Amino acid sequence: MRLPFELDPQIIHHIIYSQVMTSPVPAEDTRFIDVQNMRLVQTGLCPPPVDWNDVIIRGLLAQQELAEEQRQDAENQRRQEAEWRRQSDDDYAAWQADIAEQETWQEHERHRIAGVLQIPVETVTENVLYWLMGEEDVAIRMYWAEKPWETARMQKILSKPGLPYSDDMLALVKPGETAWLLERNAAAAGFIHVTDYLKWRAEQEKG
């Protein structure tokens, strides 16, 4: 028979079934343990025991504070977004109102010029209107007689009258289109920036 660690089988059997190994473990004296732990705490050798109720309460309070901070941050963000949308809407509405006011004034000038010259309203084209609007009756009659917009030099000036665009954008501007006219057409097409409108129109014409 094999002898583990060279121990006699009788010795192993005696150890397994000895009274020391099979007798029940006596209950701990918790009061004695508490007293010893208290002494260790009082002497500074051990930290005070953890108050788990206090730990749970502080954890819940921390979660509530975090949730409140997140709620306030979300509310502030919603307010900022609402204010930004309101400001954007106000700016867009003001811009639209300005465009409408200019359009109304231009149409009024078109009819006034036609009345002064006793000509059909449709005769007052964009080039003619750009040159004559805002002028006195005498000046309107003088310019109508001279027709400076029909000369090659004035046609070049009126085609791109100081438009604040780059050269590649100016290449997309058609003769007779003014800054005001481009802004009106861009707004009618749903664009805020004239440059975006010019690019879109060029793509549409290519197609």
PDB file of C-alpha atoms in Angstrom:
ATOM      1  CA  MET A   1       0.000   0.000   0.000  1.00  0.00           C
ATOM      2  CA  ARG A   2       1.193   3.500  -0.979  1.00  0.00           C
ATOM      3  CA  LEU A   3       2.149   5.702   1.967  1.00  0.00           C
ATOM      4  CA  PRO A   4       1.445   9.435   1.279  1.00  0.00           C
ATOM      5  CA  PHE A   5       4.385  11.483   2.473  1.00  0.00           C
ATOM      6  CA  GLU A   6       5.623   8.285   4.073  1.00  0.00           C
ATOM      7  CA  LEU A   7       2.917   8.360   6.749  1.00  0.00           C
ATOM      8  CA  ASP A   8       1.590   5.158   8.144  1.00  0.00           C
ATOM      9  CA  PRO A   9      -2.112   4.502   7.202  1.00  0.00           C
ATOM     10  CA  GLN A  10      -2.983   4.054  10.814  1.00  0.00           C
ATOM     11  CA  ILE A  11      -1.727   7.523  11.624  1.00  0.00           C
ATOM     12  CA  ILE A  12      -3.773   9.075   8.781  1.00  0.00           C
ATOM     13  CA  HIS A  13      -6.893   7.224   9.931  1.00  0.00           C
ATOM     14  CA  HIS A  14      -6.371   8.404  13.488  1.00  0.00           C
ATOM     15  CA  ILE A  15      -6.011  12.053  12.396  1.00  0.00           C
ATOM     16  CA  ILE A  16      -9.144  12.014  10.208  1.00  0.00           C
ATOM     17  CA  TYR A  17     -11.398  10.553  12.847  1.00  0.00           C
ATOM     18  CA  SER A  18      -9.871  12.151  15.907  1.00  0.00           C
ATOM     19  CA  GLN A  19     -12.047  14.006  18.401  1.00  0.00           C
ATOM     20  CA  VAL A  20     -10.284  17.298  17.629  1.00  0.00           C
ATOM     21  CA  MET A  21     -11.354  17.296  13.937  1.00  0.00           C
ATOM     22  CA  THR A  22     -14.970  16.240  14.425  1.00  0.00           C
ATOM     23  CA  SER A  23     -16.017  18.212  17.481  1.00  0.00           C
ATOM     24  CA  PRO A  24     -18.201  21.337  16.723  1.00  0.00           C
ATOM     25  CA  VAL A  25     -16.571  24.759  16.732  1.00  0.00           C
ATOM     26  CA  PRO A  26     -17.664  26.750  19.776  1.00  0.00           C
ATOM     27  CA  ALA A  27     -19.644  29.949  19.187  1.00  0.00           C
ATOM     28  CA  GLU A  28     -17.695  33.207  19.119  1.00  0.00           C
ATOM     29  CA  ASP A  29     -18.018  35.616  21.999  1.00  0.00           C
ATOM     30  CA  THR A  30     -19.124  38.691  20.027  1.00  0.00           C
ATOM     31  CA  ARG A  31     -19.079  40.912  23.079  1.00  0.00           C
ATOM     32  CA  PHE A  32     -15.474  40.073  23.715  1.00  0.00           C
ATOM     33  CA  ILE A  33     -14.641  40.807  20.066  1.00  0.00           C
ATOM     34  CA  ASP A  34     -16.494  44.137  20.209  1.00  0.00           C
ATOM     35  CA  VAL A  35     -14.632  45.140  23.353  1.00  0.00           C
ATOM     36  CA  GLN A  36     -11.283  44.289  21.782  1.00  0.00           C
ATOM     37  CA  ASN A  37     -12.144  46.170  18.592  1.00  0.00           C
ATOM     38  CA  MET A  38     -13.244  49.197  20.631  1.00  0.00           C
ATOM     39  CA  ARG A  39      -9.951  49.184  22.491  1.00  0.00           C
ATOM     40  CA  LEU A  40      -8.053  49.092  19.188  1.00  0.00           C
ATOM     41  CA  VAL A  41     -10.100  52.037  17.912  1.00  0.00           C
ATOM     42  CA  GLN A  42      -9.582  54.030  21.117  1.00  0.00           C
ATOM     43  CA  THR A  43      -5.834  53.489  21.009  1.00  0.00           C
ATOM     44  CA  GLY A  44      -5.739  54.547  17.343  1.00  0.00           C
ATOM     45  CA  LEU A  45      -4.569  51.195  16.041  1.00  0.00           C
ATOM     46  CA  CYS A  46      -7.723  50.638  13.983  1.00  0.00           C
ATOM     47  CA  PRO A  47     -10.150  52.999  12.232  1.00  0.00           C
ATOM     48  CA  PRO A  48     -13.708  53.292  13.564  1.00  0.00           C
ATOM     49  CA  PRO A  49     -16.130  50.694  12.215  1.00  0.00           C
ATOM     50  CA  VAL A  50     -17.995  51.644   9.037  1.00  0.00           C
ATOM     51  CA  ASP A  51     -21.503  52.997   9.512  1.00  0.00           C
ATOM     52  CA  TRP A  52     -23.127  51.402   6.478  1.00  0.00           C
ATOM     53  CA  ASN A  53     -26.386  53.269   6.991  1.00  0.00           C
ATOM     54  CA  ASP A  54     -24.457  56.536   6.761  1.00  0.00           C
ATOM     55  CA  VAL A  55     -22.644  55.279   3.665  1.00  0.00           C
ATOM     56  CA  ILE A  56     -25.941  54.416   1.968  1.00  0.00           C
ATOM     57  CA  ILE A  57     -27.515  57.759   2.906  1.00  0.00           C
ATOM     58  CA  ARG A  58     -24.520  59.738   1.608  1.00  0.00           C
ATOM     59  CA  GLY A  59     -24.549  57.677  -1.605  1.00  0.00           C
ATOM     60  CA  LEU A  60     -28.234  58.419  -2.172  1.00  0.00           C
ATOM     61  CA  LEU A  61     -27.687  62.119  -1.513  1.00  0.00           C
ATOM     62  CA  ALA A  62     -24.776  62.176  -3.974  1.00  0.00           C
ATOM     63  CA  GLN A  63     -26.945  60.530  -6.625  1.00  0.00           C
ATOM     64  CA  GLN A  64     -29.696  63.079  -6.024  1.00  0.00           C
ATOM     65  CA  GLU A  65     -27.241  65.975  -6.324  1.00  0.00           C
ATOM     66  CA  LEU A  66     -25.831  64.537  -9.549  1.00  0.00           C
ATOM     67  CA  ALA A  67     -29.323  64.031 -10.974  1.00  0.00           C
ATOM     68  CA  GLU A  68     -30.236  67.633 -10.069  1.00  0.00           C
ATOM     69  CA  GLU A  69     -27.080  68.961 -11.731  1.00  0.00           C
ATOM     70  CA  GLN A  70     -27.838  66.969 -14.868  1.00  0.00           C
ATOM     71  CA  ARG A  71     -31.422  68.232 -14.863  1.00  0.00           C
ATOM     72  CA  GLN A  72     -30.271  71.845 -14.513  1.00  0.00           C
ATOM     73  CA  ASP A  73     -27.685  71.395 -17.279  1.00  0.00           C
ATOM     74  CA  ALA A  74     -30.333  69.940 -19.588  1.00  0.00           C
ATOM     75  CA  GLU A  75     -32.725  72.783 -18.737  1.00  0.00           C
ATOM     76  CA  ASN A  76     -30.041  75.399 -19.400  1.00  0.00           C
ATOM     77  CA  GLN A  77     -29.219  73.760 -22.707  1.00  0.00           C
ATOM     78  CA  ARG A  78     -32.896  73.744 -23.720  1.00  0.00           C
ATOM     79  CA  ARG A  79     -33.173  77.431 -22.818  1.00  0.00           C
ATOM     80  CA  GLN A  80     -30.067  78.304 -24.806  1.00  0.00           C
ATOM     81  CA  GLU A  81     -31.300  76.359 -27.824  1.00  0.00           C
ATOM     82  CA  ALA A  82     -34.727  78.006 -27.561  1.00  0.00           C
ATOM     83  CA  GLU A  83     -33.108  81.449 -27.322  1.00  0.00           C
ATOM     84  CA  TRP A  84     -30.876  80.677 -30.306  1.00  0.00           C
ATOM     85  CA  ARG A  85     -33.870  79.530 -32.350  1.00  0.00           C
ATOM     86  CA  ARG A  86     -35.856  82.600 -31.322  1.00  0.00           C
ATOM     87  CA  GLN A  87     -32.976  84.907 -32.218  1.00  0.00           C
ATOM     88  CA  SER A  88     -32.506  83.127 -35.531  1.00  0.00           C
ATOM     89  CA  ASP A  89     -36.214  83.382 -36.268  1.00  0.00           C
ATOM     90  CA  ASP A  90     -36.188  87.069 -35.339  1.00  0.00           C
ATOM     91  CA  ASP A  91     -33.176  87.747 -37.554  1.00  0.00           C
ATOM     92  CA  TYR A  92     -34.694  85.822 -40.438  1.00  0.00           C
ATOM     93  CA  ALA A  93     -38.040  87.575 -39.981  1.00  0.00           C
ATOM     94  CA  ALA A  94     -36.304  90.963 -39.927  1.00  0.00           C
ATOM     95  CA  TRP A  95     -34.364  90.059 -43.044  1.00  0.00           C
ATOM     96  CA  GLN A  96     -37.526  88.891 -44.776  1.00  0.00           C
ATOM     97  CA  ALA A  97     -39.314  92.076 -43.731  1.00  0.00           C
ATOM     98  CA  ASP A  98     -36.454  94.150 -45.132  1.00  0.00           C
ATOM     99  CA  ILE A  99     -36.573  92.236 -48.415  1.00  0.00           C
ATOM    100  CA  ALA A 100     -40.354  92.681 -48.588  1.00  0.00           C
ATOM    101  CA  GLU A 101     -40.003  96.397 -47.851  1.00  0.00           C
ATOM    102  CA  GLN A 102     -37.407  96.812 -50.584  1.00  0.00           C
ATOM    103  CA  GLU A 103     -39.542  94.837 -53.013  1.00  0.00           C
ATOM    104  CA  THR A 104     -42.575  96.984 -52.223  1.00  0.00           C
ATOM    105  CA  TRP A 105     -40.574 100.158 -52.666  1.00  0.00           C
ATOM    106  CA  GLN A 106     -39.082  98.907 -55.941  1.00  0.00           C
ATOM    107  CA  GLU A 107     -42.519  98.062 -57.300  1.00  0.00           C
ATOM    108  CA  HIS A 108     -43.775 101.456 -56.214  1.00  0.00           C
ATOM    109  CA  GLU A 109     -40.856 103.118 -58.019  1.00  0.00           C
ATOM    110  CA  ARG A 110     -41.489 101.021 -61.123  1.00  0.00           C
ATOM    111  CA  HIS A 111     -45.077 102.299 -61.335  1.00  0.00           C
ATOM    112  CA  ARG A 112     -43.999 105.854 -60.518  1.00  0.00           C
ATOM    113  CA  ILE A 113     -41.381 105.865 -63.253  1.00  0.00           C
ATOM    114  CA  ALA A 114     -43.856 104.393 -65.742  1.00  0.00           C
ATOM    115  CA  GLY A 115     -46.340 107.119 -64.800  1.00  0.00           C
ATOM    116  CA  VAL A 116     -43.784 109.887 -65.198  1.00  0.00           C
ATOM    117  CA  LEU A 117     -42.728 108.598 -68.622  1.00  0.00           C
ATOM    118  CA  GLN A 118     -46.230 107.555 -69.657  1.00  0.00           C
ATOM    119  CA  ILE A 119     -45.026 104.096 -70.675  1.00  0.00           C
ATOM    120  CA  PRO A 120     -46.213 100.550 -69.794  1.00  0.00           C
ATOM    121  CA  VAL A 121     -44.966  99.278 -66.454  1.00  0.00           C
ATOM    122  CA  GLU A 122     -43.320  96.232 -68.019  1.00  0.00           C
ATOM    123  CA  THR A 123     -41.097  98.584 -70.018  1.00  0.00           C
ATOM    124  CA  VAL A 124     -39.325  99.545 -66.810  1.00  0.00           C
ATOM    125  CA  THR A 125     -36.887  96.627 -66.772  1.00  0.00           C
ATOM    126  CA  GLU A 126     -34.408  95.842 -64.005  1.00  0.00           C
ATOM    127  CA  ASN A 127     -31.637  97.861 -65.659  1.00  0.00           C
ATOM    128  CA  VAL A 128     -33.940 100.823 -66.201  1.00  0.00           C
ATOM    129  CA  LEU A 129     -35.311 100.603 -62.676  1.00  0.00           C
ATOM    130  CA  TYR A 130     -31.825 100.368 -61.162  1.00  0.00           C
ATOM    131  CA  TRP A 131     -30.842 103.569 -62.960  1.00  0.00           C
ATOM    132  CA  LEU A 132     -34.020 105.623 -62.442  1.00  0.00           C
ATOM    133  CA  MET A 133     -35.474 104.633 -59.072  1.00  0.00           C
ATOM    134  CA  GLY A 134     -35.269 107.369 -56.479  1.00  0.00           C
ATOM    135  CA  GLU A 135     -34.653 110.074 -59.070  1.00  0.00           C
ATOM    136  CA  GLU A 136     -36.699 113.245 -59.503  1.00  0.00           C
ATOM    137  CA  ASP A 137     -39.158 113.446 -62.371  1.00  0.00           C
ATOM    138  CA  VAL A 138     -36.863 115.752 -64.374  1.00  0.00           C
ATOM    139  CA  ALA A 139     -33.919 113.377 -64.017  1.00  0.00           C
ATOM    140  CA  ILE A 140     -36.094 110.410 -64.941  1.00  0.00           C
ATOM    141  CA  ARG A 141     -37.130 112.090 -68.230  1.00  0.00           C
ATOM    142  CA  MET A 142     -33.532 113.100 -68.984  1.00  0.00           C
ATOM    143  CA  TYR A 143     -32.114 109.618 -68.377  1.00  0.00           C
ATOM    144  CA  TRP A 144     -34.934 108.042 -70.346  1.00  0.00           C
ATOM    145  CA  ALA A 145     -34.047 110.219 -73.305  1.00  0.00           C
ATOM    146  CA  GLU A 146     -30.337 109.423 -73.030  1.00  0.00           C
ATOM    147  CA  LYS A 147     -30.789 105.738 -72.120  1.00  0.00           C
ATOM    148  CA  PRO A 148     -27.319 105.319 -70.615  1.00  0.00           C
ATOM    149  CA  TRP A 149     -28.097 101.721 -69.616  1.00  0.00           C
ATOM    150  CA  GLU A 150     -28.094 100.726 -73.283  1.00  0.00           C
ATOM    151  CA  THR A 151     -24.469 101.719 -73.877  1.00  0.00           C
ATOM    152  CA  ALA A 152     -21.831  99.010 -73.724  1.00  0.00           C
ATOM    153  CA  ARG A 153     -19.996 100.724 -70.876  1.00  0.00           C
ATOM    154  CA  MET A 154     -23.076 101.120 -68.688  1.00  0.00           C
ATOM    155  CA  GLN A 155     -24.258  97.622 -69.513  1.00  0.00           C
ATOM    156  CA  LYS A 156     -20.972  96.318 -68.100  1.00  0.00           C
ATOM    157  CA  ILE A 157     -21.325  98.459 -64.971  1.00  0.00           C
ATOM    158  CA  LEU A 158     -24.927  97.485 -64.377  1.00  0.00           C
ATOM    159  CA  SER A 159     -24.252  93.800 -64.953  1.00  0.00           C
ATOM    160  CA  LYS A 160     -22.213  93.530 -61.758  1.00  0.00           C
ATOM    161  CA  PRO A 161     -22.561  96.788 -59.810  1.00  0.00           C
ATOM    162  CA  GLY A 162     -20.012  96.393 -57.033  1.00  0.00           C
ATOM    163  CA  LEU A 163     -21.200  92.989 -55.906  1.00  0.00           C
ATOM    164  CA  PRO A 164     -19.248  91.820 -52.817  1.00  0.00           C
ATOM    165  CA  TYR A 165     -18.441  88.369 -54.205  1.00  0.00           C
ATOM    166  CA  SER A 166     -15.297  86.562 -55.294  1.00  0.00           C
ATOM    167  CA  ASP A 167     -14.359  86.309 -58.947  1.00  0.00           C
ATOM    168  CA  ASP A 168     -15.674  82.755 -59.287  1.00  0.00           C
ATOM    169  CA  MET A 169     -19.026  83.882 -57.865  1.00  0.00           C
ATOM    170  CA  LEU A 170     -19.127  86.982 -60.074  1.00  0.00           C
ATOM    171  CA  ALA A 171     -18.741  84.692 -63.066  1.00  0.00           C
ATOM    172  CA  LEU A 172     -22.122  83.183 -62.166  1.00  0.00           C
ATOM    173  CA  VAL A 173     -23.901  86.564 -61.992  1.00  0.00           C
ATOM    174  CA  LYS A 174     -25.974  87.403 -65.066  1.00  0.00           C
ATOM    175  CA  PRO A 175     -26.036  90.842 -66.716  1.00  0.00           C
ATOM    176  CA  GLY A 176     -28.495  93.189 -65.076  1.00  0.00           C
ATOM    177  CA  GLU A 177     -28.562  91.340 -61.740  1.00  0.00           C
ATOM    178  CA  THR A 178     -28.066  93.677 -58.810  1.00  0.00           C
ATOM    179  CA  ALA A 179     -27.203  92.775 -55.229  1.00  0.00           C
ATOM    180  CA  TRP A 180     -30.780  93.435 -54.199  1.00  0.00           C
ATOM    181  CA  LEU A 181     -32.167  91.312 -57.028  1.00  0.00           C
ATOM    182  CA  LEU A 182     -29.834  88.441 -56.160  1.00  0.00           C
ATOM    183  CA  GLU A 183     -30.870  88.586 -52.499  1.00  0.00           C
ATOM    184  CA  ARG A 184     -34.525  88.532 -53.457  1.00  0.00           C
ATOM    185  CA  ASN A 185     -34.091  85.591 -55.835  1.00  0.00           C
ATOM    186  CA  ALA A 186     -31.998  83.703 -53.281  1.00  0.00           C
ATOM    187  CA  ALA A 187     -34.680  84.180 -50.620  1.00  0.00           C
ATOM    188  CA  ALA A 188     -37.414  83.089 -53.031  1.00  0.00           C
ATOM    189  CA  ALA A 189     -35.445  79.917 -53.767  1.00  0.00           C
ATOM    190  CA  GLY A 190     -35.022  79.205 -50.047  1.00  0.00           C
ATOM    191  CA  PHE A 191     -31.386  80.278 -49.651  1.00  0.00           C
ATOM    192  CA  ILE A 192     -30.000  82.607 -46.996  1.00  0.00           C
ATOM    193  CA  HIS A 193     -26.641  83.199 -48.707  1.00  0.00           C
ATOM    194  CA  VAL A 194     -26.498  84.486 -52.283  1.00  0.00           C
ATOM    195  CA  THR A 195     -23.349  82.488 -53.008  1.00  0.00           C
ATOM    196  CA  ASP A 196     -25.175  79.242 -52.225  1.00  0.00           C
ATOM    197  CA  TYR A 197     -27.997  80.349 -54.508  1.00  0.00           C
ATOM    198  CA  LEU A 198     -25.576  81.132 -57.364  1.00  0.00           C
ATOM    199  CA  LYS A 199     -23.919  77.707 -57.071  1.00  0.00           C
ATOM    200  CA  TRP A 200     -27.288  75.979 -56.976  1.00  0.00           C
ATOM    201  CA  ARG A 201     -28.575  77.933 -59.989  1.00  0.00           C
ATOM    202  CA  ALA A 202     -25.457  77.115 -61.996  1.00  0.00           C
ATOM    203  CA  GLU A 203     -25.903  73.409 -61.255  1.00  0.00           C
ATOM    204  CA  GLN A 204     -29.556  73.584 -62.255  1.00  0.00           C
ATOM    205  CA  GLU A 205     -28.726  75.274 -65.541  1.00  0.00           C
ATOM    206  CA  LYS A 206     -26.053  72.670 -66.295  1.00  0.00           C
ATOM    207  CA  GLY A 207     -28.554  69.886 -65.750  1.00  0.00           C
TER     208      GLY A 207
END
